[in-house]
Short mmCIF file of C-alpha atoms and ligand atoms in Angstrom, two decimals:
data_model
loop_
_atom_site.label_atom_id
_atom_site.label_comp_id
_atom_site.label_asym_id
_atom_site.label_seq_id
_atom_site.Cartn_x
_atom_site.Cartn_y
_atom_site.Cartn_z
CA MET A 25 117.30 195.76 215.62
CA ALA A 26 115.22 193.55 217.88
CA GLU A 27 112.62 193.06 215.18
CA ALA A 28 112.17 189.34 214.57
CA LEU A 29 112.79 188.18 211.02
CA LYS A 30 110.22 186.07 209.22
CA ILE A 31 110.51 184.03 206.07
CA VAL A 32 108.57 185.49 203.16
CA LEU A 33 106.51 182.82 201.41
CA TYR A 34 105.52 182.23 197.78
CA PRO A 35 103.79 184.05 196.04
CA ASP A 36 104.74 187.23 197.96
CA PRO A 37 105.78 189.82 195.32
CA ARG A 38 108.91 190.70 197.31
CA LEU A 39 110.35 187.38 196.12
CA ARG A 40 109.99 188.60 192.54
CA LYS A 41 111.75 191.96 192.85
CA PRO A 42 115.36 192.13 191.63
CA SER A 43 117.58 193.15 194.57
CA THR A 44 119.85 196.17 194.63
CA ALA A 45 123.61 196.25 195.27
CA ILE A 46 124.87 196.87 198.81
CA LYS A 47 127.12 199.91 199.04
CA GLN A 48 127.39 200.42 202.79
CA PHE A 49 129.10 197.88 204.98
CA THR A 50 127.62 198.81 208.33
CA PRO A 51 127.36 196.97 211.67
CA GLU A 52 123.64 196.61 210.88
CA LEU A 53 124.53 194.58 207.79
CA ARG A 54 126.46 192.14 209.98
CA GLU A 55 123.55 191.92 212.43
CA LEU A 56 121.20 191.21 209.57
CA ALA A 57 123.45 188.48 208.15
CA ASP A 58 123.78 186.86 211.60
CA ALA A 59 120.02 186.97 212.10
CA MET A 60 119.56 185.37 208.66
CA LEU A 61 121.96 182.55 209.55
CA ALA A 62 120.04 181.94 212.79
CA LEU A 63 116.72 181.88 210.94
CA MET A 64 118.12 179.56 208.26
CA ARG A 65 119.29 177.16 210.96
CA GLU A 66 115.94 177.33 212.78
CA TYR A 67 114.22 176.14 209.59
CA HIS A 68 116.91 173.57 208.76
CA GLY A 69 117.78 175.32 205.52
CA VAL A 70 121.15 175.37 203.76
CA GLY A 71 120.80 178.87 202.34
CA LEU A 72 118.77 182.05 202.76
CA ALA A 73 118.73 185.15 200.55
CA ALA A 74 117.74 188.64 201.75
CA PRO A 75 114.53 188.83 199.62
CA GLN A 76 113.31 185.80 201.61
CA ILE A 77 113.15 188.01 204.70
CA GLY A 78 111.60 190.84 202.71
CA LYS A 79 114.77 192.85 202.05
CA ASN A 80 115.60 193.39 198.40
CA ILE A 81 119.36 193.72 198.80
CA ARG A 82 122.12 191.57 197.30
CA LEU A 83 123.03 189.41 200.28
CA PHE A 84 122.78 185.71 200.95
CA VAL A 85 123.94 183.36 203.68
CA MET A 86 124.48 179.61 203.55
CA ASN A 87 125.88 176.57 205.27
CA ALA A 88 126.32 173.43 203.19
CA THR A 89 127.36 171.09 206.03
CA GLY A 90 125.53 172.23 209.16
CA LYS A 91 128.83 172.83 210.98
CA PRO A 92 129.05 176.33 212.52
CA GLU A 93 132.47 176.94 210.97
CA ASP A 94 130.94 176.52 207.51
CA ASP A 95 128.62 179.53 207.84
CA LYS A 96 129.11 181.73 204.77
CA ILE A 97 127.97 185.26 203.99
CA TYR A 98 128.15 186.74 200.49
CA VAL A 99 127.48 190.37 199.62
CA ASN A 100 126.92 191.44 195.99
CA PRO A 101 127.65 187.95 194.59
CA VAL A 102 128.28 187.38 190.90
CA LEU A 103 128.51 183.88 189.43
CA ILE A 104 130.99 183.35 186.61
CA GLU A 105 132.53 180.69 184.39
CA ALA A 106 130.01 177.93 184.83
CA GLU A 107 131.04 174.46 183.66
CA ASP A 108 129.00 171.31 182.96
CA ASP A 109 125.44 170.56 183.93
CA ASP A 110 124.08 168.54 186.79
CA GLU A 111 120.53 167.68 187.86
CA ALA A 112 119.48 167.29 191.50
CA GLU A 113 116.52 167.86 193.78
CA GLU A 114 116.07 171.22 195.51
CA GLY A 115 113.74 172.77 198.04
CA CYS A 116 113.20 176.36 199.13
CA LEU A 117 112.28 177.81 202.54
CA SER A 118 109.93 180.23 200.75
CA ILE A 119 108.03 177.39 199.04
CA PRO A 120 107.52 174.84 201.84
CA GLU A 121 107.20 171.20 200.80
CA LEU A 122 108.14 171.77 197.17
CA ARG A 123 110.91 169.42 196.05
CA VAL A 124 111.87 169.58 192.39
CA LYS A 125 114.71 168.48 190.19
CA VAL A 126 116.67 171.40 188.76
CA VAL A 127 119.49 171.47 186.24
CA ARG A 128 122.35 173.73 187.38
CA ALA A 129 125.95 174.27 186.44
CA LYS A 130 128.09 171.61 188.11
CA ARG A 131 131.05 173.83 188.81
CA LEU A 132 131.49 177.59 188.84
CA GLN A 133 133.23 180.60 190.31
CA LEU A 134 131.79 183.24 192.56
CA ASP A 135 132.95 186.82 193.05
CA ALA A 136 131.47 188.67 196.00
CA GLN A 137 132.32 190.86 198.97
CA ASP A 138 132.46 190.07 202.66
CA LEU A 139 130.80 192.13 205.40
CA GLU A 140 133.64 194.64 205.30
CA GLY A 141 133.49 195.05 201.55
CA LYS A 142 136.62 192.99 200.90
CA PRO A 143 136.60 190.92 197.72
CA ILE A 144 135.88 187.19 197.86
CA HIS A 145 136.74 184.83 195.02
CA GLU A 146 135.78 181.18 195.38
CA VAL A 147 135.41 178.12 193.18
CA ALA A 148 133.01 175.29 194.01
CA ASP A 149 131.26 172.30 192.56
CA GLY A 150 128.39 170.01 193.50
CA PHE A 151 126.19 170.97 196.45
CA VAL A 152 127.91 174.28 197.25
CA ALA A 153 127.74 175.40 193.61
CA ARG A 154 124.05 174.45 193.58
CA ILE A 155 123.29 176.54 196.68
CA TRP A 156 125.13 179.53 195.16
CA GLN A 157 122.96 179.31 192.05
CA HIS A 158 119.72 178.88 194.00
CA GLU A 159 120.46 181.88 196.26
CA ALA A 160 121.76 184.05 193.40
CA ASP A 161 118.46 183.33 191.62
CA HIS A 162 116.61 184.81 194.63
CA LEU A 163 118.54 188.08 194.22
CA ASN A 164 117.22 188.27 190.65
CA GLY A 165 113.63 187.46 191.59
CA VAL A 166 113.86 183.94 190.15
CA LEU A 167 112.24 181.02 192.02
CA LEU A 168 112.26 177.23 191.80
CA THR A 169 108.86 177.47 190.12
CA ASP A 170 110.65 179.11 187.16
CA ARG A 171 113.28 176.38 187.02
CA MET A 172 111.11 173.29 187.20
CA GLY A 173 110.08 171.23 184.19
CA ALA A 174 106.62 170.79 182.67
CA VAL A 175 105.91 167.56 184.55
CA ALA A 176 106.88 169.06 187.93
CA LYS A 177 104.62 172.03 187.17
CA ILE A 178 101.66 169.69 186.82
CA THR A 179 102.61 167.49 189.78
CA ASN A 180 102.98 170.48 192.10
CA ARG A 181 100.04 172.55 190.88
CA GLY A 182 97.95 171.73 193.99
CA LEU A 183 100.73 172.60 196.40
CA LEU A 184 101.34 175.97 194.73
CA LYS A 185 97.62 176.73 194.58
CA ASP A 186 97.35 176.09 198.32
CA LEU A 187 100.18 178.55 199.00
CA GLU A 188 98.53 181.12 196.71
CA GLU A 189 95.25 180.66 198.60
CA GLN A 190 96.97 181.06 202.00
CA TYR A 191 98.66 184.22 200.77
CA ARG A 192 95.36 185.63 199.53
CA ARG A 193 93.71 184.95 202.88
CA LYS A 194 96.62 186.49 204.81
CA THR A 195 96.71 189.65 202.71
CA GLY A 196 92.94 190.13 202.69
CA GLY A 197 92.04 188.73 199.28
CA LYS A 198 93.77 190.57 196.47
ZN1 ZN B 25 115.03 179.42 197.93
#
């Protein structure tokens, strides 16, 4: 698997496809997750979901602090029991330069599996809970552009149009 991963950019349709559950916990899955963590770090991101590298499978990686020991990998994540709302600014590696305020649950639980298929159950609030929700959105084909308010839509119209134009040029004008 020497193939170099690249970040898929808005409005690539692969970002819109709901991802499928992972059933096989292979060494390749671990390699993929490690490569995603490396790519996330290279771009100074705090999270990266598999659709963002063009793979529509239910996997995301994150690191909320930047410390190597805080690398996290979640397979087949499900968010449950959300409590309270909180608004904060978010960005996305697939939509460079977009920064928008998004309302998310302040605190919630996550059920997932690790790379061996063992169950994970965690509770988080604040920044970690926000990353979970952002990355889980990616697995359902949901983007920041769906979460932003009417004013942000107008403010960022130019930025999104530029990305759409770049995508059209890259893919040969569809
Ligand atoms: Zn994102």
